[in-house]
Tab-separated table of C-alpha atoms in Angstrom:
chain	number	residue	atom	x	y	z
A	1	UNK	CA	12.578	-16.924	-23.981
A	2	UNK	CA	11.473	-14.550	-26.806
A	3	UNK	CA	12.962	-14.540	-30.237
A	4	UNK	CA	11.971	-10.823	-31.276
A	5	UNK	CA	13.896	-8.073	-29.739
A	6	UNK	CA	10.904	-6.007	-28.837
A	7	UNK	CA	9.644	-8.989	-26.682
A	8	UNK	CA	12.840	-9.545	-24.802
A	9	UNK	CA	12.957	-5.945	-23.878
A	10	UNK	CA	9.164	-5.738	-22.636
A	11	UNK	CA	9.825	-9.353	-20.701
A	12	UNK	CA	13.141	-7.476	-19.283
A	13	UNK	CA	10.683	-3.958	-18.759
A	14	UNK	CA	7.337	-6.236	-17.242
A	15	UNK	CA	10.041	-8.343	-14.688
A	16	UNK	CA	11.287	-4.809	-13.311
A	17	UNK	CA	7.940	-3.115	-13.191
A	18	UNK	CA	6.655	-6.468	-11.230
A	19	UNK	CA	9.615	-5.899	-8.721
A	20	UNK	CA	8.634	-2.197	-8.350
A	21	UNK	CA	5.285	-2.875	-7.621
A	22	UNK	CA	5.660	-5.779	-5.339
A	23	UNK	CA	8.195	-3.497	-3.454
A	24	UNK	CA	5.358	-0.586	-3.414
A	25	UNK	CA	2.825	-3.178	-1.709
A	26	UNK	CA	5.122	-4.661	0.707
A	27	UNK	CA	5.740	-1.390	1.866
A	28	UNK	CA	2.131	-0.011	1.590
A	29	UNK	CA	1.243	-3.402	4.171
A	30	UNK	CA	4.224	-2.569	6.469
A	31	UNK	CA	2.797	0.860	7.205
A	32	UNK	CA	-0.625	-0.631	7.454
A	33	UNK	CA	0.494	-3.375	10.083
A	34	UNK	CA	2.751	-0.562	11.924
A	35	UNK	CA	-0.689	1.007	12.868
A	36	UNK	CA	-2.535	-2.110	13.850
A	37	UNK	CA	0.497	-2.543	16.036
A	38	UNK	CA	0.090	0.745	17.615
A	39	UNK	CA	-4.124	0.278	18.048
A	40	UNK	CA	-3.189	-2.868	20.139
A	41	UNK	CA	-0.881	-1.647	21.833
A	42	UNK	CA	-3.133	1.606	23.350
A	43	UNK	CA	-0.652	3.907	22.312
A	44	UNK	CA	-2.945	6.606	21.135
A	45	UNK	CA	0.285	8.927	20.226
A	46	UNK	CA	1.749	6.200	18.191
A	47	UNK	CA	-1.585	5.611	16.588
A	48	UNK	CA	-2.133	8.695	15.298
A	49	UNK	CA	1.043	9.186	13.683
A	50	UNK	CA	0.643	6.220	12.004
A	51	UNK	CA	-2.519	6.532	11.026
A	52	UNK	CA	-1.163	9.270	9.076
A	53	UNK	CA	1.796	7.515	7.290
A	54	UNK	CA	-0.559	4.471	6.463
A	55	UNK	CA	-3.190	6.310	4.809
A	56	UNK	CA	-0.630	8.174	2.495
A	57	UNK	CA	0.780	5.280	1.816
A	58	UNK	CA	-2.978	3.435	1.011
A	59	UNK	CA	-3.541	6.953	-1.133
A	60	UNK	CA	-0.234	6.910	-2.783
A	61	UNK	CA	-0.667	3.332	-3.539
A	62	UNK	CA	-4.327	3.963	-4.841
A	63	UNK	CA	-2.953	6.503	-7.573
A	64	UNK	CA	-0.643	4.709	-8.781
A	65	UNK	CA	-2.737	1.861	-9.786
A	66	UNK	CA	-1.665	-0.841	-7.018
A	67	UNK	CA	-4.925	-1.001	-5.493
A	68	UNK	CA	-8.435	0.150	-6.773
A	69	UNK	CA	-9.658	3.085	-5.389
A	70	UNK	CA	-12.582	1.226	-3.198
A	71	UNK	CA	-10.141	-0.707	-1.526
A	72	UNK	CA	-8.040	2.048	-1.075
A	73	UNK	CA	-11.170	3.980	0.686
A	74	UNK	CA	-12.347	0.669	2.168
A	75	UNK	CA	-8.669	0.668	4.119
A	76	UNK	CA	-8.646	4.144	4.751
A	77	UNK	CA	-12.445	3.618	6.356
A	78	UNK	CA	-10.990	0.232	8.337
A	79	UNK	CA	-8.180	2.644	10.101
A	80	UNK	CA	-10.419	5.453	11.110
A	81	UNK	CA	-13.085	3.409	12.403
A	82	UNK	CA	-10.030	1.606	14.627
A	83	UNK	CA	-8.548	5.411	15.574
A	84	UNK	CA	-12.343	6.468	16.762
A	85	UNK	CA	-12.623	3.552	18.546
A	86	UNK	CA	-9.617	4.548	20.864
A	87	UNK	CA	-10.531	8.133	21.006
A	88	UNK	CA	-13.308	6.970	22.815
């Protein structure tokens, strides 16, 4: 527990910043799964709208510094490779 006031504010500010983001990526994995969901199910309707909600989600997440960009793009790739695949 810190002593200085400073500290005990940033350990109260890091704790709530660390919920936010772990919130953010739970959420930014949901959307991802919904659409893996939806590409094995067939459900090219589904898919698509999906596919739409994850990768804002994946850019969303990108800016705001929860993932790096490549693995942002590497995601984004992942999904549209899967949503070609079924076009097909």
């Amino acid at each position: 527990m810190p002593n200085i006031k400073s500290s005990a504010k940033r350990d109260q500010l890091q704790k709530a910043a660390n919920a936010k983001n772990k919130a953010a990526k739970s959420a930014l994995k949901t959307e991802i799964k919904k659409f893996d969901a939806a590409v094995a199910a067939g459900d090219g309707a589904m898919a698509a709208e999906t596919y739409k909600a994850a990768v804002k989600s994946v850019d969303k997440a990108a800016s705001k510094g929860l993932i790096h960009k490549n693995n942002a793009a590497h995601k984004k790739s992942a999904m549209a490779k899967k949503i070609n695949a079924m076009a097909e």
